[in-house]
Short mmCIF file of C-alpha atoms in Angstrom, two decimals:
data_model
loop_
_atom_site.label_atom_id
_atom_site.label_comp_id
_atom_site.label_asym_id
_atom_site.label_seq_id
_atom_site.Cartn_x
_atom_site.Cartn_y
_atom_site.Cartn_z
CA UNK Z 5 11.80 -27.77 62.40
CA UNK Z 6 13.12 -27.15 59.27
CA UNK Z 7 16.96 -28.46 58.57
CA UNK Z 8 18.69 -25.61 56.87
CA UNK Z 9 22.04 -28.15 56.39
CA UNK Z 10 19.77 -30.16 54.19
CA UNK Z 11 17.63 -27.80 52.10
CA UNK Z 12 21.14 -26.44 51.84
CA UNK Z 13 22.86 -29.71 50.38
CA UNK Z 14 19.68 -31.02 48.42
CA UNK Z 15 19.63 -27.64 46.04
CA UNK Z 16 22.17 -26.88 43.23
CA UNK Z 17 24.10 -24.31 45.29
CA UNK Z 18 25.08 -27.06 47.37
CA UNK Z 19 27.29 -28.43 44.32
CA UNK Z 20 29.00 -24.49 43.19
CA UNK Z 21 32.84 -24.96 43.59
CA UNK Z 22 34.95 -21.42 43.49
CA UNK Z 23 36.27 -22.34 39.98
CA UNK Z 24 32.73 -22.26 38.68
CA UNK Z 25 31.84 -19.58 40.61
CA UNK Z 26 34.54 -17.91 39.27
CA UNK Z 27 33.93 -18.43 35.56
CA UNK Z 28 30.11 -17.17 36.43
CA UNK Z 29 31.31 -14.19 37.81
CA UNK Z 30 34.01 -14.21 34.63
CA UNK Z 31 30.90 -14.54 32.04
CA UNK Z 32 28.89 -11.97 33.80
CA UNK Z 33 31.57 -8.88 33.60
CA UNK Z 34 32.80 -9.99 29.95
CA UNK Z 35 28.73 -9.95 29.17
CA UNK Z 36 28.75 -6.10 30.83
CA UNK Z 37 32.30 -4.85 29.03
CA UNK Z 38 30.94 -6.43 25.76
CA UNK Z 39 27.31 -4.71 26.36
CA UNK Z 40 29.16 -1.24 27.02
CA UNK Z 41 31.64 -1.58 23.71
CA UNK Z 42 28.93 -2.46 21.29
CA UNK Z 43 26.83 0.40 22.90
CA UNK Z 44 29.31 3.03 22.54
CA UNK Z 45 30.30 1.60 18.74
CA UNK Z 46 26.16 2.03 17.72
CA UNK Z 47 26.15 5.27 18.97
CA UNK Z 48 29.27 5.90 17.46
CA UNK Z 49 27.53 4.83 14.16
CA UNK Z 50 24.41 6.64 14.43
CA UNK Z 51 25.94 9.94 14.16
CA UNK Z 52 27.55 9.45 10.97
CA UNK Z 53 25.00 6.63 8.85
CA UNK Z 54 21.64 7.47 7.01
CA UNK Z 55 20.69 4.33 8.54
CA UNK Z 56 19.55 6.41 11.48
CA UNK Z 57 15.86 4.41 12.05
CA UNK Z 58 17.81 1.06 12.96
CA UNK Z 59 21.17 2.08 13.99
CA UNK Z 60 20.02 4.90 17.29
CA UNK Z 61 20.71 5.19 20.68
CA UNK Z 62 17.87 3.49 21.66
CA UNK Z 63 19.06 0.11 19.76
CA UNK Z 64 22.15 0.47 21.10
CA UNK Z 65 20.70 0.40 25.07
CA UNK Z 66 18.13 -2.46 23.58
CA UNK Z 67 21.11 -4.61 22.92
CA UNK Z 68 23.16 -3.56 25.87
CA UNK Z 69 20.45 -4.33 28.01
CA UNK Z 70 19.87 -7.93 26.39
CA UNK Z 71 23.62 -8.98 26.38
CA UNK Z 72 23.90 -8.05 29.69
CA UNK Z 73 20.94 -10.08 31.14
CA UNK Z 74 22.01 -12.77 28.67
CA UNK Z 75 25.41 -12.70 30.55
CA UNK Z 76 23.99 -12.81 33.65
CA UNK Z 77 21.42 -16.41 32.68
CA UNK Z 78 24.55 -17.86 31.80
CA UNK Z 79 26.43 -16.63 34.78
CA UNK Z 80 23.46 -18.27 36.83
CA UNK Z 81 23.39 -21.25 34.42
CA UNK Z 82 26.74 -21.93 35.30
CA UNK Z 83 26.30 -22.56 38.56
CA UNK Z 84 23.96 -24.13 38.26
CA UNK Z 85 20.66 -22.51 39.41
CA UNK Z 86 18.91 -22.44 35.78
CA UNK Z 87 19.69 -26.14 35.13
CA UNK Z 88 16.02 -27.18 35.66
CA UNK Z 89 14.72 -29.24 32.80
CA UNK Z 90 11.59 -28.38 30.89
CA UNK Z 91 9.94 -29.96 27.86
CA UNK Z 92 13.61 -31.24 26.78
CA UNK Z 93 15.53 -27.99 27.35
CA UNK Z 94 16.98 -26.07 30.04
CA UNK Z 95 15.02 -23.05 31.94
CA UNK Z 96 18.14 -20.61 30.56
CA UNK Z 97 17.83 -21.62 27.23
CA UNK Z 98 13.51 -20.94 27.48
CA UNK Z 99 14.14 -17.43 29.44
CA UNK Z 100 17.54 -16.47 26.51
CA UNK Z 101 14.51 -17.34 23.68
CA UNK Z 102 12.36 -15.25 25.18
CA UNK Z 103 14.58 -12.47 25.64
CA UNK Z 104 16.12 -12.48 22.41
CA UNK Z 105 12.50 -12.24 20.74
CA UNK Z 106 11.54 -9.02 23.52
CA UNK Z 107 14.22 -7.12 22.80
CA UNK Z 108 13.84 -7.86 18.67
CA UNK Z 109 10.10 -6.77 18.99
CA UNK Z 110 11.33 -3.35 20.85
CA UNK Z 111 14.44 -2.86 18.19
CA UNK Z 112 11.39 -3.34 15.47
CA UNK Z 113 8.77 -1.22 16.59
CA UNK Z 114 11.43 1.50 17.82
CA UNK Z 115 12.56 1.25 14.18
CA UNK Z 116 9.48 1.58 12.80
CA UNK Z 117 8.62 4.19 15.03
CA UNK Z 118 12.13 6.51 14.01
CA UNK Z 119 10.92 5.64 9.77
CA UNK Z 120 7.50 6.89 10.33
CA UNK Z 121 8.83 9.49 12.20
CA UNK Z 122 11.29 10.67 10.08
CA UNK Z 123 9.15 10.33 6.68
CA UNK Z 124 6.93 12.20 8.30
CA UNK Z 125 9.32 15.24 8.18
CA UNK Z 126 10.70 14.55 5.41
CA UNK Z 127 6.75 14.31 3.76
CA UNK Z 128 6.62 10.96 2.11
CA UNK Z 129 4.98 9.29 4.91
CA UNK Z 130 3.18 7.21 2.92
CA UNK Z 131 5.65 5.74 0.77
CA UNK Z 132 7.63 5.00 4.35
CA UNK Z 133 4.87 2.95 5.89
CA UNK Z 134 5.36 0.07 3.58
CA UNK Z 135 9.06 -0.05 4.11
CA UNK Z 136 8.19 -0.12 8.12
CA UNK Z 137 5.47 -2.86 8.31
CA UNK Z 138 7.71 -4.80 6.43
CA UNK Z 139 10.95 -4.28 7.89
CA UNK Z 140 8.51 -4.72 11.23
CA UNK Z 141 7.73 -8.21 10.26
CA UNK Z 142 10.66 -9.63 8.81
CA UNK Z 143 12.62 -8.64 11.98
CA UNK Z 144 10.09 -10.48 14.51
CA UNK Z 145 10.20 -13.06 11.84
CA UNK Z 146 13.81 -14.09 11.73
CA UNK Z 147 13.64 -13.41 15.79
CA UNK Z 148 11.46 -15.87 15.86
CA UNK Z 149 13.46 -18.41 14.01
CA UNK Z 150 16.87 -17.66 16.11
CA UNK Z 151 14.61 -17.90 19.73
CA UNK Z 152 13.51 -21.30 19.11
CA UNK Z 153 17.24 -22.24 18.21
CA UNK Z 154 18.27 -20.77 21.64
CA UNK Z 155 15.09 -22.63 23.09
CA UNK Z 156 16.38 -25.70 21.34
CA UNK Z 157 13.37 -26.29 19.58
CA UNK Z 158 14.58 -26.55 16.29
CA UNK Z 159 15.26 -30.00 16.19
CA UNK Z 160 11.94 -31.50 17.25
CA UNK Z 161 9.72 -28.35 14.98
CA UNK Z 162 11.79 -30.35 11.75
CA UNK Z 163 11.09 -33.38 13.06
CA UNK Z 164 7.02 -32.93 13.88
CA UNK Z 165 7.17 -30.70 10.11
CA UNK Z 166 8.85 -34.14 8.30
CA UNK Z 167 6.67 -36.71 10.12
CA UNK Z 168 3.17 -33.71 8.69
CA UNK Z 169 4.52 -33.42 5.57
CA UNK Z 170 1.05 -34.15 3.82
CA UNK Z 171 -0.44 -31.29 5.95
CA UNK Z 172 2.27 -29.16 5.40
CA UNK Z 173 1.46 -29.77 1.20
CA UNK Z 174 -1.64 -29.01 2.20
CA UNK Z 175 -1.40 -26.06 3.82
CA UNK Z 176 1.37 -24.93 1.47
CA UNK Z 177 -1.63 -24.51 -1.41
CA UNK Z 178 -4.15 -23.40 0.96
CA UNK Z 179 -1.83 -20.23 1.67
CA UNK Z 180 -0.40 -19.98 -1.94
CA UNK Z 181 -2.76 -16.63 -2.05
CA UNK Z 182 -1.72 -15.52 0.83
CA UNK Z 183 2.48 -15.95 -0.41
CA UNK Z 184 1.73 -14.29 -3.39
CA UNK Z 185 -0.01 -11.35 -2.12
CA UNK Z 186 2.93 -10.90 0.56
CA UNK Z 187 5.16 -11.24 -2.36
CA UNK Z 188 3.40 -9.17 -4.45
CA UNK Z 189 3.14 -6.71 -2.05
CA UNK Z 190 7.49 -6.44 -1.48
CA UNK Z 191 7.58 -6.32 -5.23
CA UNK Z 192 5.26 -2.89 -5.50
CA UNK Z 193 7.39 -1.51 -2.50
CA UNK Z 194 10.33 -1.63 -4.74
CA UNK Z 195 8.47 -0.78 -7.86
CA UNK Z 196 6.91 2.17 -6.78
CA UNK Z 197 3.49 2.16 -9.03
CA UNK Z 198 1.15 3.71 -6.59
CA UNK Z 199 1.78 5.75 -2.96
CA UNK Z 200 -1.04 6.87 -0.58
CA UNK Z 201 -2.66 9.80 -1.89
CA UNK Z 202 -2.11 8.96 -5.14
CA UNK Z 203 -5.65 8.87 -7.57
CA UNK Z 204 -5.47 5.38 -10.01
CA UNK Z 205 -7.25 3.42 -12.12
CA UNK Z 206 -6.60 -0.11 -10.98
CA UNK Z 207 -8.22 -3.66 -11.51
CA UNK Z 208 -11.39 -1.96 -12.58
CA UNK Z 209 -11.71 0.56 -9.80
CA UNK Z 210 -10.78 4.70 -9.82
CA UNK Z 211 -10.38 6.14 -6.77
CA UNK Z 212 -7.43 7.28 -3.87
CA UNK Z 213 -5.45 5.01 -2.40
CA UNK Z 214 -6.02 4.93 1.01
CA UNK Z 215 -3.71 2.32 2.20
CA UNK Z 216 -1.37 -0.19 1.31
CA UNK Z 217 -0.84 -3.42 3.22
CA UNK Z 218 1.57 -6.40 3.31
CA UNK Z 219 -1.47 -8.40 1.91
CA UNK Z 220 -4.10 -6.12 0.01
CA UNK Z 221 -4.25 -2.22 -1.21
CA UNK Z 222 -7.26 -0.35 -0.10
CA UNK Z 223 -8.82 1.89 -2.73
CA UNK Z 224 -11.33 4.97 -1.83
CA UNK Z 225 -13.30 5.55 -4.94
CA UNK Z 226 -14.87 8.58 -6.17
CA UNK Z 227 -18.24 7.48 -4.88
CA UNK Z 228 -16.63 7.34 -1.71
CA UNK Z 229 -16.86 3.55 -0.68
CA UNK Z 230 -13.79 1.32 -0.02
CA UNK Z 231 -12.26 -1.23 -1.95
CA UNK Z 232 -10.08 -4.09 -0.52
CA UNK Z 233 -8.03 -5.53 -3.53
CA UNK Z 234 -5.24 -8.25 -2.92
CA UNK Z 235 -1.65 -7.10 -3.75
CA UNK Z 236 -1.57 -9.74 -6.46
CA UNK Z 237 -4.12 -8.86 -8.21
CA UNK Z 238 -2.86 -4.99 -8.26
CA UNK Z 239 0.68 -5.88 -8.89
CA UNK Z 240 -0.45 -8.13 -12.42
CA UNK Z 241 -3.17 -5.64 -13.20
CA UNK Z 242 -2.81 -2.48 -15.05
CA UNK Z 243 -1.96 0.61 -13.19
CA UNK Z 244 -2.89 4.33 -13.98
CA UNK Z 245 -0.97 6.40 -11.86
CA UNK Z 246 -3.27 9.76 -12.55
CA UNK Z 247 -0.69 11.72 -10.63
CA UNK Z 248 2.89 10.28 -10.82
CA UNK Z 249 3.82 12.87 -13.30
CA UNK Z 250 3.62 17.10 -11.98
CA UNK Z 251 1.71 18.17 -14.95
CA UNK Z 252 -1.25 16.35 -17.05
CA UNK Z 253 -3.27 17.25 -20.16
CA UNK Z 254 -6.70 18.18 -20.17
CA UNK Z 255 -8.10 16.93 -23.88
CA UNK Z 256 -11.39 18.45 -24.66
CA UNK Z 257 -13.61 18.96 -28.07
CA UNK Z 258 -15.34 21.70 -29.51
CA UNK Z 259 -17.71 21.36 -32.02
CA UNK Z 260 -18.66 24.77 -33.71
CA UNK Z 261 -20.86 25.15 -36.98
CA UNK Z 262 -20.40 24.86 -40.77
CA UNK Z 263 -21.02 28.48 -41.59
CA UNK Z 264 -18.78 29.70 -38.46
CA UNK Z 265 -14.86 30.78 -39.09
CA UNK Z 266 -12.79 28.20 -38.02
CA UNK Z 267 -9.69 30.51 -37.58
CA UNK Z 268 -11.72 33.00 -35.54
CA UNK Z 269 -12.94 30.17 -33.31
CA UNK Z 270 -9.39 28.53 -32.67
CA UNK Z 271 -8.20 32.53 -31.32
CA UNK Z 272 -11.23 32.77 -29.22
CA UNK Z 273 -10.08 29.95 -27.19
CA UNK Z 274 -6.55 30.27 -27.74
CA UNK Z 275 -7.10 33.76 -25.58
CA UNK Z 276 -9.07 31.59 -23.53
CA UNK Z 277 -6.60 29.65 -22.47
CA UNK Z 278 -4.13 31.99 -22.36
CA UNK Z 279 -6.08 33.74 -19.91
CA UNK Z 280 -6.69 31.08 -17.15
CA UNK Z 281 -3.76 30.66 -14.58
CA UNK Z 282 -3.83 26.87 -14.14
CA UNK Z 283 -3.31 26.24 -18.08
CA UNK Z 284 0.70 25.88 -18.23
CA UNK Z 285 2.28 27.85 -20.63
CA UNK Z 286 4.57 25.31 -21.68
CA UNK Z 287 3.92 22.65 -22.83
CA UNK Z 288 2.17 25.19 -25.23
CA UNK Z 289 -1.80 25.05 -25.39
CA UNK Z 290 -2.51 22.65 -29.34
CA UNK Z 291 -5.96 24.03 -30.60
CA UNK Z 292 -6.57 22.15 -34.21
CA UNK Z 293 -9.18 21.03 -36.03
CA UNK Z 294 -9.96 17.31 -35.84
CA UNK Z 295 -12.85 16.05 -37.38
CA UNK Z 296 -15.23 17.29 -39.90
CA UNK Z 297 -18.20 15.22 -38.12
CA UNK Z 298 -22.12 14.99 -39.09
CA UNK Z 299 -23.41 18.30 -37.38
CA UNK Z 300 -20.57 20.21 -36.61
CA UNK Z 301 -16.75 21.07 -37.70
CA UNK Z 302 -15.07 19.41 -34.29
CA UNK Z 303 -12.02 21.50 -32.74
CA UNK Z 304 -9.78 19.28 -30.70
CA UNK Z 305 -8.43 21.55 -27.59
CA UNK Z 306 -5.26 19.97 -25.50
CA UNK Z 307 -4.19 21.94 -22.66
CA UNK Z 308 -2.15 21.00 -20.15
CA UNK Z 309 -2.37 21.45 -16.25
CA UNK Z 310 -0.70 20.49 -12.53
CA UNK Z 311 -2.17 17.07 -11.96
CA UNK Z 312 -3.89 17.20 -8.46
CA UNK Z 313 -6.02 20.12 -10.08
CA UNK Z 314 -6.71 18.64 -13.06
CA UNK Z 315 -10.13 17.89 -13.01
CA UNK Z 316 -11.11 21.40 -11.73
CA UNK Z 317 -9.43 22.54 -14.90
CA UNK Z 318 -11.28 20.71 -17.07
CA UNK Z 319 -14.60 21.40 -16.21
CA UNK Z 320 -13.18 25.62 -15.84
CA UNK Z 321 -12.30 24.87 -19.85
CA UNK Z 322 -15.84 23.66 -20.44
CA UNK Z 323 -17.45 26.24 -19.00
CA UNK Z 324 -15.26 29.49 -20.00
CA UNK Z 325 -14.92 27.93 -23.64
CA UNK Z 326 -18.86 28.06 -24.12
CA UNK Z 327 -19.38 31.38 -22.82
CA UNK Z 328 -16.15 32.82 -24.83
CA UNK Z 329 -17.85 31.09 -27.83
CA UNK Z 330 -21.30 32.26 -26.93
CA UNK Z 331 -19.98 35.70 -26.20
CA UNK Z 332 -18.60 36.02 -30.19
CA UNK Z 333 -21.61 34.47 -31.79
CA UNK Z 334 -20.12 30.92 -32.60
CA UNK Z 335 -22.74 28.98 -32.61
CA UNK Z 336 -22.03 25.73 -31.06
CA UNK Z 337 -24.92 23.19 -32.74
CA UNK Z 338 -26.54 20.31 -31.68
CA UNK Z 339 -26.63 16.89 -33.58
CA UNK Z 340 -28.91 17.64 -37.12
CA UNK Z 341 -29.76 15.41 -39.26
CA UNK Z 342 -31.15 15.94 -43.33
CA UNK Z 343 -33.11 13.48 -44.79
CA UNK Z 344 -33.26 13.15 -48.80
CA UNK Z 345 -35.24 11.11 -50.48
CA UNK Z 346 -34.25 9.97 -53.98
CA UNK Z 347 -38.10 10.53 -55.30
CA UNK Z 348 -40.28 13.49 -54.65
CA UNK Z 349 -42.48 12.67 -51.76
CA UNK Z 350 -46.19 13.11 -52.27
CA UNK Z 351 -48.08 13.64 -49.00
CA UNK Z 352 -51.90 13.08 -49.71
CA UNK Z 353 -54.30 15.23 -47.27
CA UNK Z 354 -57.63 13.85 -46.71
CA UNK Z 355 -60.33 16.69 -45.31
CA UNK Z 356 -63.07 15.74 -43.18
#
């Protein structure tokens, strides 16, 4: 039969006195007041700050939640029962690590949640999804960093990183790319060249944006196939924004005729213009003749129009511009050319 005395004795209860059973109990209900006060001041917070995404309701329960069970390891640690020794450390300080990186992981992704949520209403969703990956990462990042503290690893991770510091050189070059593209990547978040949605011109390729990543920017080009380009390549290249701006000029040229009336052409599409909705009144349509070319007196025609329907309003231009030429007899020619030759040409005929 079993001997309760002795299973009693042999385990660390058998060692709790009332003063440290007092001082657990002590650490546990200062852990819950504490928990309660910095719950109430969060919410307190989040009704007044813009900084609603971090500082909500739900962080505030998060951290209650975590200082409380906190309390309570330490309450247990105190008497003992967590004391057991593991890899060099205490089973507290493993199960406070791991804690402390849960509840930062639910605290990021709740916060990422509430930005992508709210610039969703407020309809730059796009432009918010940077910001929340890497607010996302840097949070788990630096919660990282504080749980092995807790764990008590820190000590022998900068010992094992000084006694591999040829590795660590190493792998410091190998992941160069990989720093600057990260960097890179912070740097157009604050920048602002390019947002999803937007059309560009970028390291060689024209297309949509279709995402944008810590590491790389996705393109979707006209042709519809997608393009994977690393941040640092887009952030030193240069970058056409073909919609940044509300309004963008269509340039297009007309070449009419010698023996046509250039005045009377430049009113025919004057009223053209003038007659299509998209073209913006102001800035005012510039119709002006440009360049007295080989086969045909060139009219240079600069309209402008709302950006995202640009391209539909240049090829409407093209097309109306013809027919409103067509329709008052300008010709519009096609490339001559006269040949002179500085000797009469003799062209001998031999019959059959």
């Amino acid at each position: 039969m079993f001997n309760m005395t002795e299973i009693f004795l042999s385990s660390p209860l058998s060692e709790v006195t009332p003063i440290m059973l007092a001082k657990a109990v002590a650490v546990l209900l200062s852990g819950i007041i504490i928990a309660n006060l910095i719950k109430r001041w969060i919410v307190g917070i989040s009704r007044t700050t813009k900084y609603v995404w971090i500082i909500n309701e739900d962080t505030g329960e998060a951290i209650r939640r975590l200082i409380i069970i906190i309390a309570l390891i330490y309450s247990l640690d105190t008497i003992g029962v967590l004391s057991i020794s593991i890899a060099g450390t205490t089973l507290s300080n493993l199960i406070s690590a791991f804690l402390v990186f849960y509840f930062s992981y639910l605290i990021a992704k709740k916060s990422k949640d509430y930005l992508l949520i709210g610039g969703a209403k407020r309809g730059n969703l796009p432009e918010v999804q940077l910001k929340a990956k890497l607010f996302y990462y840097s949070l788990l990042t630096v919660a990282f960093l504080i749980a092995l503290n807790i764990a008590g690893f820190t000590g022998k991770l900068t010992t094992i990183i000084a006694a591999a510091g040829i590795t660590g050189i190493i792998l410091g070059f190998s992941a160069q790319t990989v720093i600057a593209n990260f960097i890179s990547g912070i740097f157009m978040y604050f920048d602002k060249p390019l947002k999803i949605g937007d059309p560009v011109e970028v390291a060689g390729y024209s297309g949509v944006v279709n995402d944008i990543r810590i590491l790389s920017t996705r393109i979707r080009t006209w042709d519809g196939v997608l393009v994977r380009i690393p941040n640092e390549k887009v952030f030193t290249s240069e970058i056409k924004n073909l919609q940044k701006f509300p309004a963008r000029r269509v340039d297009v040229i007309i070449g009419i005729a010698y023996k046509e009336d250039v005045s009377r052409a430049i009113e025919v599409i004057k009223k053209t213009l003038e007659e299509m909705p998209l073209v913006l009144a102001e800035p005012e349509p510039a119709v002006y003749v440009d360049e007295l070319a080989d086969s045909s007196v060139n009219i240079y025609v600069k309209a402008w129009a709302p950006s995202e329907k640009w391209f539909d309003v240049r090829i409407t231009i093209l097309e109306r511009l013809k027919k409103a030429l067509e329709r008052e007899g300008i010709e519009i020619p096609f490339p001559q050319r006269v040949n002179w030759f500085a000797e009469e040409l003799r062209v001998k005929v031999e019959k059959e």
